[in-house]
Amino acid sequence: MPRRALLRNIVVLAVALPAAAFALIMVGELVPDRLVAESLFDAAQAGQLDTNSYPPGLIASQVDGFTDCIGLTIGLGDLPGRNIVSSAIAGQTLWQCEDAVPALEAWATGDGALERQTDYFRYWHGYSAFLRPSIAFLGLPATRVLVMAALGLALFGLARSVARVHGRAVATVLLAPFVLTSDFVDLPYALPHAFGVLGGLTTAWVANAVAARNVRPWPVIAVSATSGAAVVVFDLLNSAPGLWSLCSFVVAAAAARRQVGWTLFGTTALAAGSWIVGYAWTWGVKWLISIPVFGFERVRDTVDYTVNNRLTTETGELDLTFGETIRRNVVFWRDQPMTGWVVVATVVVVAVVWWRRRRRPGLVVRGLDRSIVAATVVIVLVWYEVLRNHSQTHTFFTYRALPLAFGILAAAAVLPMRRIRSDVADSGGPPALATEFGADHVEGA
C-alpha cells in the first residue's frame, strides 16, 4: 500500500474508533432511566443485588461488585439541563453498591429522587449500550446469563480460530490456563470486567483470522488498533495487559508462518505498538470530548489524579520497589485453587508435543523466532511495573493477566514452525503460505 494511502487509512481509523464508541453509548442512553432503575430495584428486592461491594465468587475469593454496581447504574441520575449527548459523555452513576442499592430503594418507595453520586467521565462505558437495554427489558439475572454465553462464544471462537491456523495443542495451552486458573467464570458478576474481556477475546479472534491471511502493515495496524480501542471502550483498566499481550501474540504467531528474524520482529512490534496507540488514543479522545461538559480545569485535574493514582502514588499498604508488583500478582495467581495442577498439565502437554514432533520432517526449532513470539508476554510485566499502584491495589483481578501470559509462553513453545525458504518468505499473504506449507499446514497434535 502506498504511504499516502496508509496515512489516510490511519486517519480514518483514528476518527472511526472513538466515533463508534460514542455512538454505542448514545444507543444505551436512549433507554429510559426509569426502566433500568425499576429492574435493578426488583433485583435488589429479590436478593440478586445487595450492598456488598466485594462479595465472594464461585471461584474467585472476591468479586469486584464495586465496579459491577458502577456499570449497572451508569447513566442513572441525570442532572437538570443535561441532554443525551452530555449525559453520554458524563457517565453519571449511583456509584458503589453501598450507595447504589439504598438510592434505588429510596427512589422506588418515593423517599428520594434518583440522584447521581458522581460523574465517571474518566473512562468510556461502552458496555452501557448492551447493559441498559438488557437490564431494562430482560432483567439482571438474564443479563448475567447472556454475558456468560457471550464470553463462552468468544472463547470458543478464538480457540477454534487458533486451532485452525496452528493446531489444537496451541489453542489448548494458550487459553486453558486463563479459563481454569483465573476468575473467568465469575466475570458476569462484575459486568464491566466481563465486557472488557469479551472485547479483548473477540478482537483477538478477528486479529488471528486476519493475520492468518495477511500480515502486511495495514491489516496488522487496523486489527491491533481496533482491539486496543475495544478494550479501553469496554474495560475499566481491569484486564488490559493480558489482552494486549494476547492480541500481539496471535498476530506474531501468524506472522511466524511466513516471516523470520527482523521481519517477524517488525510485525510483532507493529502489532503491539498499534494496540497501545489505539488504546491510548481512544481513551484520550474521551477526555477531550469531556472538556465542553466539565471544563478544561476539571478534566485536567481528573486526568492528573487518575494518572498519578494508577502509577506510583504510594500508600501504607503498597511497596513500590521494582519487582514487588510482579511478585504480588504471581503469588496471588499461584494461590488460586487449580493453578498448580494446570501448570503441571500444561508442561506435560508441551513435552508430549515436542516428543511427537522431534522427528517430523520440516519442523524446526527456530529458537530466535519463537523467542520473538514469546516476548509478547513482556507486555504484562512492563504493565505491572509501570502501573504499580493499580496492580497492587487490585491484585485480586490484575493477576488474571498472568495465566494469559503463561498460556502465551506455552503456545509459543508448541507452535508448529517450519523452515521458510528465503525465496518465498515475505511480509504478505496466502501465496507464500500455500507454497511453503501446503494443504497440511494445520497441526492437529
Coordinates of C-alpha atoms in Angstrom, one line a residue:
M1 CA 0.0 0.0 0.0
P2 CA 1.4 3.5 -0.9
R3 CA 2.5 5.6 2.1
R4 CA -0.1 8.3 1.4
A5 CA -2.9 5.7 1.3
L6 CA -1.6 4.1 4.5
L7 CA -1.6 7.5 6.3
R8 CA -5.1 8.3 5.0
N9 CA -6.4 4.9 6.3
I10 CA -4.8 5.6 9.7
V11 CA -6.5 9.0 10.0
V12 CA -9.9 7.4 9.1
L13 CA -9.3 4.7 11.7
A14 CA -8.4 7.3 14.3
V15 CA -11.7 9.1 13.8
A16 CA -13.9 6.0 13.3
L17 CA -12.9 4.2 16.5
P18 CA -13.9 6.9 19.1
A19 CA -16.9 7.8 16.9
A20 CA -18.2 4.2 17.0
A21 CA -17.6 4.1 20.8
F22 CA -19.6 7.3 21.3
A23 CA -22.4 6.1 19.0
L24 CA -22.7 2.9 21.1
I25 CA -23.0 4.9 24.3
M26 CA -25.7 7.1 22.8
V27 CA -27.7 3.9 21.9
G28 CA -27.6 3.0 25.6
E29 CA -28.7 6.4 26.7
L30 CA -31.9 6.0 24.6
V31 CA -33.2 3.5 27.1
P32 CA -35.4 5.3 29.7
D33 CA -33.7 5.5 33.2
R34 CA -37.0 4.5 34.8
L35 CA -37.0 1.1 33.2
V36 CA -33.4 0.4 34.2
A37 CA -34.0 1.6 37.8
E38 CA -37.1 -0.4 38.2
S39 CA -35.4 -3.6 37.0
L40 CA -32.4 -3.0 39.3
F41 CA -34.8 -2.4 42.2
D42 CA -36.6 -5.7 41.5
A43 CA -33.2 -7.4 41.5
A44 CA -32.3 -5.9 44.9
Q45 CA -35.7 -6.9 46.3
A46 CA -35.0 -10.5 45.1
G47 CA -31.6 -10.6 46.7
Q48 CA -29.7 -10.5 43.4
L49 CA -28.1 -7.2 44.2
D50 CA -27.1 -6.0 47.6
T51 CA -24.8 -3.5 49.4
N52 CA -21.8 -5.8 49.5
S53 CA -19.2 -4.3 47.1
Y54 CA -16.8 -7.2 47.3
P55 CA -18.8 -10.5 47.6
P56 CA -17.1 -13.9 47.3
G57 CA -17.4 -15.5 43.9
L58 CA -17.9 -19.1 42.7
I59 CA -14.2 -19.4 42.0
A60 CA -12.6 -16.0 43.0
S61 CA -12.0 -15.1 46.6
Q62 CA -13.8 -11.9 45.9
V63 CA -15.7 -10.3 43.1
D64 CA -15.4 -6.6 42.1
G65 CA -19.0 -5.7 43.0
F66 CA -17.9 -2.2 43.4
T67 CA -17.2 -1.9 39.7
D68 CA -20.3 -4.0 38.9
C69 CA -22.6 -1.5 40.6
I70 CA -20.9 1.4 38.8
G71 CA -21.6 -0.4 35.5
L72 CA -25.2 -1.4 36.4
T73 CA -26.1 2.2 37.3
I74 CA -24.2 4.1 34.7
G75 CA -26.3 6.7 33.1
L76 CA -28.8 7.0 36.0
G77 CA -29.4 10.2 37.9
D78 CA -29.2 12.9 35.1
L79 CA -28.7 16.5 36.3
P80 CA -31.3 19.0 35.2
G81 CA -30.3 20.5 31.8
R82 CA -28.3 17.6 30.6
N83 CA -29.2 16.2 27.2
I84 CA -28.5 12.8 25.7
V85 CA -25.1 13.9 24.4
S86 CA -23.8 15.5 27.7
S87 CA -25.2 12.5 29.7
A88 CA -23.4 10.1 27.4
I89 CA -20.1 12.0 28.0
A90 CA -20.6 12.4 31.7
G91 CA -21.2 8.8 32.6
Q92 CA -23.1 9.7 35.8
T93 CA -23.6 6.7 38.2
L94 CA -25.1 5.8 41.5
W95 CA -21.6 4.6 42.4
Q96 CA -20.7 1.7 44.7
C97 CA -23.2 -0.9 46.0
E98 CA -23.4 0.7 49.4
D99 CA -24.7 3.8 47.8
A100 CA -26.5 2.5 44.7
V101 CA -28.8 0.0 46.4
P102 CA -30.2 2.4 49.1
A103 CA -30.6 5.0 46.4
L104 CA -32.6 2.7 44.2
E105 CA -34.8 1.7 47.2
A106 CA -35.4 5.3 48.2
W107 CA -36.4 6.2 44.7
A108 CA -38.7 3.2 44.3
T109 CA -40.5 3.9 47.6
G110 CA -40.8 7.6 46.8
D111 CA -38.4 8.7 49.6
G112 CA -35.9 10.2 47.3
A113 CA -35.0 11.2 43.8
L114 CA -32.8 9.2 41.6
E115 CA -29.6 11.4 42.0
R116 CA -26.2 10.5 40.7
Q117 CA -23.4 10.1 43.2
T118 CA -20.6 11.1 40.8
D119 CA -19.7 11.6 37.1
Y120 CA -17.5 8.9 35.9
F121 CA -16.3 10.5 32.7
R122 CA -12.6 9.5 33.1
Y123 CA -13.5 6.1 31.5
W124 CA -15.5 5.1 28.5
H125 CA -18.6 3.0 29.3
G126 CA -19.4 1.2 26.1
Y127 CA -20.9 -1.7 28.0
S128 CA -23.9 0.5 28.7
A129 CA -25.0 0.1 25.1
F130 CA -25.8 -3.5 26.0
L131 CA -26.4 -3.4 29.7
R132 CA -29.0 -0.7 29.8
P133 CA -31.4 -2.3 27.3
S134 CA -30.8 -5.8 28.6
I135 CA -31.4 -4.9 32.2
A136 CA -34.4 -2.8 31.3
F137 CA -36.2 -5.4 29.2
L138 CA -34.8 -8.8 30.4
G139 CA -33.7 -8.2 34.0
L140 CA -30.4 -8.5 35.8
P141 CA -30.2 -12.3 36.1
A142 CA -30.9 -12.9 32.4
T143 CA -28.3 -10.2 31.6
R144 CA -25.6 -12.1 33.5
V145 CA -26.5 -15.3 31.7
L146 CA -26.3 -13.7 28.3
V147 CA -22.9 -12.2 29.1
M148 CA -21.6 -15.6 30.3
A149 CA -22.9 -17.1 27.0
A150 CA -21.2 -14.3 25.0
L151 CA -17.9 -14.9 26.8
G152 CA -18.2 -18.6 26.1
L153 CA -18.9 -17.9 22.4
A154 CA -15.9 -15.5 22.1
L155 CA -13.6 -18.0 23.9
F156 CA -14.8 -20.9 21.6
G157 CA -14.5 -18.8 18.5
L158 CA -10.9 -17.7 19.4
A159 CA -9.9 -21.3 20.3
R160 CA -11.3 -22.7 17.1
S161 CA -9.7 -20.0 15.0
V162 CA -6.3 -20.6 16.6
A163 CA -6.7 -24.3 16.3
R164 CA -7.5 -24.0 12.6
V165 CA -4.3 -21.9 12.0
H166 CA -1.8 -23.6 14.4
G167 CA -3.4 -26.8 15.7
R168 CA -5.4 -27.9 18.7
A169 CA -2.3 -28.1 21.0
V170 CA -1.6 -24.4 20.6
A171 CA -5.2 -23.4 21.2
T172 CA -5.4 -25.6 24.3
V173 CA -2.3 -24.5 26.1
L174 CA -2.9 -20.8 25.1
L175 CA -6.4 -20.5 26.6
A176 CA -6.9 -23.3 29.2
P177 CA -4.7 -21.6 31.9
F178 CA -6.8 -18.4 31.7
V179 CA -10.1 -20.2 31.9
L180 CA -9.1 -22.6 34.7
T181 CA -6.8 -20.5 36.9
S182 CA -8.4 -17.1 36.7
D183 CA -11.8 -15.7 37.7
F184 CA -13.2 -16.3 34.2
V185 CA -16.4 -18.0 35.4
D186 CA -17.1 -15.1 37.9
L187 CA -16.8 -12.4 35.3
P188 CA -20.6 -12.0 34.8
Y189 CA -20.8 -10.8 38.4
A190 CA -18.5 -7.9 37.6
L191 CA -20.0 -6.9 34.3
P192 CA -17.5 -4.1 33.2
H193 CA -14.8 -6.7 33.7
A194 CA -16.7 -9.2 31.6
F195 CA -17.2 -6.8 28.8
G196 CA -13.5 -5.8 28.8
V197 CA -12.5 -9.5 28.5
L198 CA -15.3 -10.1 25.9
G199 CA -14.0 -7.2 23.8
G200 CA -10.4 -8.5 24.0
L201 CA -11.2 -12.1 23.2
T202 CA -13.5 -11.1 20.3
T203 CA -10.9 -8.7 18.7
A204 CA -8.1 -11.3 19.2
W205 CA -10.3 -13.8 17.3
V206 CA -10.6 -11.3 14.5
A207 CA -6.9 -10.5 14.6
N208 CA -6.0 -14.1 14.4
A209 CA -8.3 -14.7 11.4
V210 CA -6.9 -11.6 9.6
A211 CA -3.3 -12.2 10.3
A212 CA -3.5 -15.8 9.2
R213 CA -4.2 -14.5 5.7
N214 CA -2.3 -11.2 5.6
V215 CA 0.4 -9.7 7.9
R216 CA 1.2 -6.7 5.8
P217 CA 1.4 -3.4 7.7
W218 CA -2.1 -2.1 7.2
P219 CA -4.1 -5.2 8.3
V220 CA -1.9 -5.5 11.3
I221 CA -2.3 -1.8 12.3
A222 CA -6.1 -2.0 11.7
V223 CA -6.9 -5.1 13.7
S224 CA -4.4 -4.3 16.5
A225 CA -5.6 -0.7 17.0
T226 CA -9.2 -1.8 16.9
S227 CA -8.5 -4.4 19.6
G228 CA -6.9 -1.7 21.8
A229 CA -9.8 0.6 21.3
A230 CA -12.3 -2.1 22.0
V231 CA -10.7 -2.9 25.3
V232 CA -10.5 0.7 26.5
V233 CA -14.1 1.3 25.5
F234 CA -15.5 -1.7 27.4
D235 CA -13.0 -2.1 30.2
L236 CA -12.0 0.0 33.2
L237 CA -8.3 -0.7 33.2
N238 CA -9.0 -4.1 34.6
S239 CA -7.7 -6.6 32.0
A240 CA -5.7 -4.6 29.5
P241 CA -2.2 -6.0 29.9
G242 CA -3.2 -9.6 29.3
L243 CA -5.5 -8.8 26.4
W244 CA -2.8 -6.6 24.8
S245 CA -0.3 -9.4 25.1
L246 CA -2.9 -11.9 23.6
C247 CA -3.7 -9.8 20.6
S248 CA 0.0 -9.2 19.9
F249 CA 0.7 -12.9 20.2
V250 CA -1.9 -14.1 17.7
V251 CA -0.6 -11.6 15.1
A252 CA 3.0 -12.6 15.8
A253 CA 2.2 -16.3 15.7
A254 CA 0.5 -15.9 12.4
A255 CA 3.4 -13.9 11.0
A256 CA 5.9 -16.6 12.1
R257 CA 4.4 -18.9 9.5
R258 CA 6.0 -16.8 6.7
Q259 CA 8.4 -14.4 8.4
V260 CA 11.7 -14.8 10.2
G261 CA 14.2 -12.7 12.1
W262 CA 13.9 -8.9 11.9
T263 CA 10.9 -9.0 9.6
L264 CA 9.0 -11.1 12.2
F265 CA 10.2 -8.7 14.9
G266 CA 9.0 -5.7 13.0
T267 CA 5.5 -7.2 12.5
T268 CA 5.3 -8.2 16.2
A269 CA 6.4 -4.7 17.3
L270 CA 3.9 -3.1 14.9
A271 CA 1.1 -5.2 16.3
A272 CA 2.0 -4.4 19.9
G273 CA 2.6 -0.7 19.1
S274 CA -0.7 -0.3 17.2
W275 CA -2.7 -1.9 20.0
I276 CA -1.5 0.6 22.7
V277 CA -1.8 3.5 20.3
G278 CA -5.4 2.6 19.6
Y279 CA -6.0 2.1 23.3
A280 CA -4.3 5.4 24.4
W281 CA -5.8 7.5 21.5
T282 CA -9.3 6.3 22.1
W283 CA -9.0 7.0 25.8
G284 CA -7.5 10.4 25.1
V285 CA -10.5 11.3 22.9
K286 CA -12.8 10.6 25.8
W287 CA -11.0 13.2 27.9
L288 CA -11.1 15.7 25.0
I289 CA -14.9 15.4 24.4
S290 CA -15.4 15.8 28.2
I291 CA -14.0 19.3 28.2
P292 CA -17.1 21.1 26.8
V293 CA -19.2 19.4 29.5
F294 CA -16.9 19.8 32.5
G295 CA -14.4 22.5 31.6
F296 CA -10.7 22.2 30.9
E297 CA -9.5 22.5 34.5
R298 CA -11.8 19.8 35.9
V299 CA -10.8 17.4 33.2
R300 CA -7.1 18.2 33.7
D301 CA -7.4 17.6 37.4
T302 CA -9.2 14.3 36.9
V303 CA -6.6 13.2 34.4
D304 CA -3.8 14.2 36.7
Y305 CA -5.4 12.3 39.6
T306 CA -6.1 9.2 37.6
V307 CA -2.6 9.0 36.1
N308 CA -0.8 9.6 39.4
N309 CA -3.1 7.3 41.4
R310 CA -2.6 4.5 38.9
L311 CA 1.1 4.7 38.5
T312 CA 3.2 5.3 41.6
T313 CA 1.2 7.0 44.3
E314 CA 2.2 5.2 47.5
T315 CA 0.0 4.4 50.4
G316 CA 0.8 2.5 53.6
E317 CA -0.1 -0.9 52.1
L318 CA 2.0 -0.6 49.0
D319 CA 5.6 -1.4 48.3
L320 CA 6.6 0.3 45.1
T321 CA 10.1 -1.2 44.8
F322 CA 11.0 -2.7 41.5
G323 CA 9.7 -6.3 41.1
E324 CA 7.3 -6.2 44.1
T325 CA 4.2 -5.7 42.0
I326 CA 5.1 -8.7 39.7
R327 CA 5.8 -10.8 42.8
R328 CA 2.5 -10.0 44.5
N329 CA 0.5 -10.8 41.3
V330 CA 2.4 -14.1 40.8
V331 CA 1.8 -15.1 44.4
F332 CA -1.9 -14.3 44.1
W333 CA -2.2 -16.4 40.9
R334 CA -0.1 -19.2 42.5
D335 CA -2.6 -19.4 45.3
Q336 CA -5.6 -20.0 43.0
P337 CA -7.2 -23.5 43.5
M338 CA -6.2 -25.0 40.2
T339 CA -3.0 -23.1 39.3
G340 CA -0.5 -25.8 40.3
W341 CA -2.4 -28.6 38.5
V342 CA -2.9 -26.6 35.3
V343 CA 0.8 -25.5 35.2
V344 CA 2.0 -29.1 35.6
A345 CA -0.6 -30.3 33.0
T346 CA 0.5 -27.6 30.5
V347 CA 4.2 -28.5 30.9
V348 CA 3.3 -32.2 30.3
V349 CA 1.4 -31.2 27.1
V350 CA 4.3 -29.1 25.8
A351 CA 6.7 -32.0 26.5
V352 CA 4.5 -34.5 24.7
V353 CA 4.1 -32.3 21.7
W354 CA 7.8 -31.8 21.4
W355 CA 8.4 -35.5 21.8
R356 CA 5.9 -36.4 19.0
R357 CA 7.4 -33.7 16.7
R358 CA 11.1 -34.4 17.3
R359 CA 11.4 -36.4 14.0
R360 CA 8.7 -34.8 11.9
P361 CA 10.2 -33.6 8.6
G362 CA 10.2 -29.8 8.0
L363 CA 9.5 -28.8 11.6
V364 CA 12.4 -26.9 13.2
V365 CA 13.2 -25.2 16.4
R366 CA 13.7 -21.7 15.0
G367 CA 14.6 -20.5 18.5
L368 CA 15.0 -16.8 17.7
D369 CA 11.6 -16.6 16.1
R370 CA 9.9 -18.5 18.9
S371 CA 11.6 -16.0 21.3
I372 CA 10.2 -13.1 19.4
V373 CA 6.7 -14.6 19.5
A374 CA 7.0 -15.4 23.2
A375 CA 8.3 -12.0 24.0
T376 CA 4.8 -10.6 23.8
V377 CA 4.4 -11.7 27.5
V378 CA 6.9 -8.9 28.4
I379 CA 3.9 -6.5 27.9
V380 CA 2.3 -7.9 31.1
L381 CA 5.5 -7.5 33.2
V382 CA 6.1 -3.9 32.0
W383 CA 2.5 -3.0 32.6
Y384 CA 2.8 -4.2 36.2
E385 CA 5.9 -2.2 36.8
V386 CA 4.5 1.0 35.2
L387 CA 1.1 0.8 36.9
R388 CA 2.4 -0.3 40.2
N389 CA -0.2 1.3 42.4
H390 CA -3.1 0.0 40.4
S391 CA -1.6 -3.5 40.0
Q392 CA -1.0 -3.9 43.8
T393 CA -4.2 -2.3 45.0
H394 CA -6.3 -4.5 42.7
T395 CA -4.2 -7.7 42.7
F396 CA -7.4 -9.7 43.1
F397 CA -8.2 -9.1 39.5
T398 CA -5.0 -7.7 37.9
Y399 CA -3.4 -11.2 38.4
R400 CA -5.6 -12.5 35.6
A401 CA -3.1 -11.3 33.0
L402 CA -0.6 -13.9 34.3
P403 CA -2.4 -17.1 33.2
L404 CA -2.7 -15.5 29.7
A405 CA 1.0 -14.8 29.8
F406 CA 1.7 -18.3 30.8
G407 CA -0.5 -19.6 28.1
I408 CA 1.3 -17.5 25.5
L409 CA 4.7 -18.9 26.6
A410 CA 3.4 -22.5 26.3
A411 CA 1.7 -21.8 23.0
A412 CA 4.9 -20.2 21.6
A413 CA 6.8 -23.4 22.6
V414 CA 4.4 -25.7 20.7
L415 CA 3.9 -23.5 17.6
P416 CA 4.4 -25.8 14.5
M417 CA 7.1 -23.7 12.9
R418 CA 8.6 -24.9 9.6
R419 CA 11.6 -23.9 7.7
I420 CA 10.9 -21.0 5.4
R421 CA 12.8 -20.7 2.1
S422 CA 14.2 -17.2 1.5
D423 CA 12.7 -17.1 -2.0
V424 CA 9.1 -17.3 -0.7
A425 CA 9.4 -15.7 2.7
D426 CA 7.7 -12.3 2.7
S427 CA 5.5 -10.0 4.7
G428 CA 2.3 -10.8 3.0
G429 CA -0.4 -13.3 2.4
P430 CA -1.6 -16.6 1.2
P431 CA 0.6 -17.3 -1.9
A432 CA 3.8 -17.7 0.2
L433 CA 1.9 -19.7 2.8
A434 CA 0.5 -22.1 0.3
T435 CA 3.8 -22.6 -1.4
E436 CA 5.7 -23.4 1.8
F437 CA 3.2 -25.2 3.9
G438 CA 0.8 -26.9 1.5
A439 CA -2.6 -28.3 2.5
D440 CA -1.4 -29.9 5.8
H441 CA -0.2 -26.7 7.5
V442 CA -2.6 -27.1 10.4
E443 CA -1.1 -29.3 13.1
G444 CA -3.7 -31.4 14.9
A445 CA -1.3 -32.6 17.6

